[in-house]
């Protein structure tokens, strides 16, 4: 393939697929998501796509089509930072519920906002991901509904995930739902809104993280094997959480091994690598510029302005990008779901120098 992809097969063959699953949602009779030989989630082709379907899928696909914020259409009170995108407000934040805050990967901001949206009746569903109940190193798309706890989908999942496989199903059912996913997942929804008028009213909230890229499943397998556990023996695999940043934990029956955040991510002698898929290495938006809210870690800084990654009560940075995001944050604070504190722009930049450089 050379130049802009014109078919979904071009996207996959050219290494541009992010594995989000939006294509299988829109063409469920022709496509399914499955792990590739490399360990990435990719669409598997069945019956041929029509030319019209192919054109739609390429235009919606976030791997092929990413359109940044338009300065001309920014809402009043929003600034467009040359690095950090649309900004309306920025503060430290964490879940008011201590259990959510402790269990989540950081401060539990996305988890508690999802719970607030369900409990308040603002949405009838939250579309996000959770650890597979049957294959602990894999990640499943998950739908939470009123009465459910979004805590089952808390914590980071550094591996293949296709949260958008249920989007068309929820739209067709008339559901009003939020999406909590990666920045590329948010891009897919914004792309779909250009083709489906239901998106604007039925998907009113888009929440995301700062993303470092999606490694394939062999990363988790290598961590387990480094501790003498074969993948089919694993009964629990957690990348983060149960503290902040929390240990990477692998269990097999009564065997349990914990790895600190620094060991998991920065030990160059470790026998595993977080080798992101190709599309992630050229990602134009890893910070969720198109979301309503981005919620990265609110790392603690030492006296030299370096991130410490020492264990502490979890904290996110709540980056409000739209009036919808700002209103949601204010409502969640007023309802007692979210607590916040000040965060300076300078501290924020020091916390995320890696994203600034990208």
GROMACS .gro file of C-alpha atoms in nm, residues 94-101 107 112 336-339:
model
   14
   94UNK     CA    1  -0.965   1.124   4.255
   95UNK     CA    2  -1.268   0.912   4.338
   96UNK     CA    3  -1.431   1.014   4.665
   97UNK     CA    4  -1.494   0.646   4.742
   98UNK     CA    5  -1.168   0.514   4.899
   99UNK     CA    6  -1.228   0.165   4.757
  100UNK     CA    7  -1.254   0.296   4.402
  101UNK     CA    8  -0.950   0.516   4.450
  107UNK     CA    9  -0.722   0.803   4.124
  112UNK     CA   10  -1.619   0.711   3.932
  336UNK     CA   11  -1.992   1.355   4.605
  337UNK     CA   12  -1.840   1.118   4.350
  338UNK     CA   13  -1.526   1.316   4.272
  339UNK     CA   14  -1.278   1.519   4.477
   0.00000   0.00000   0.00000
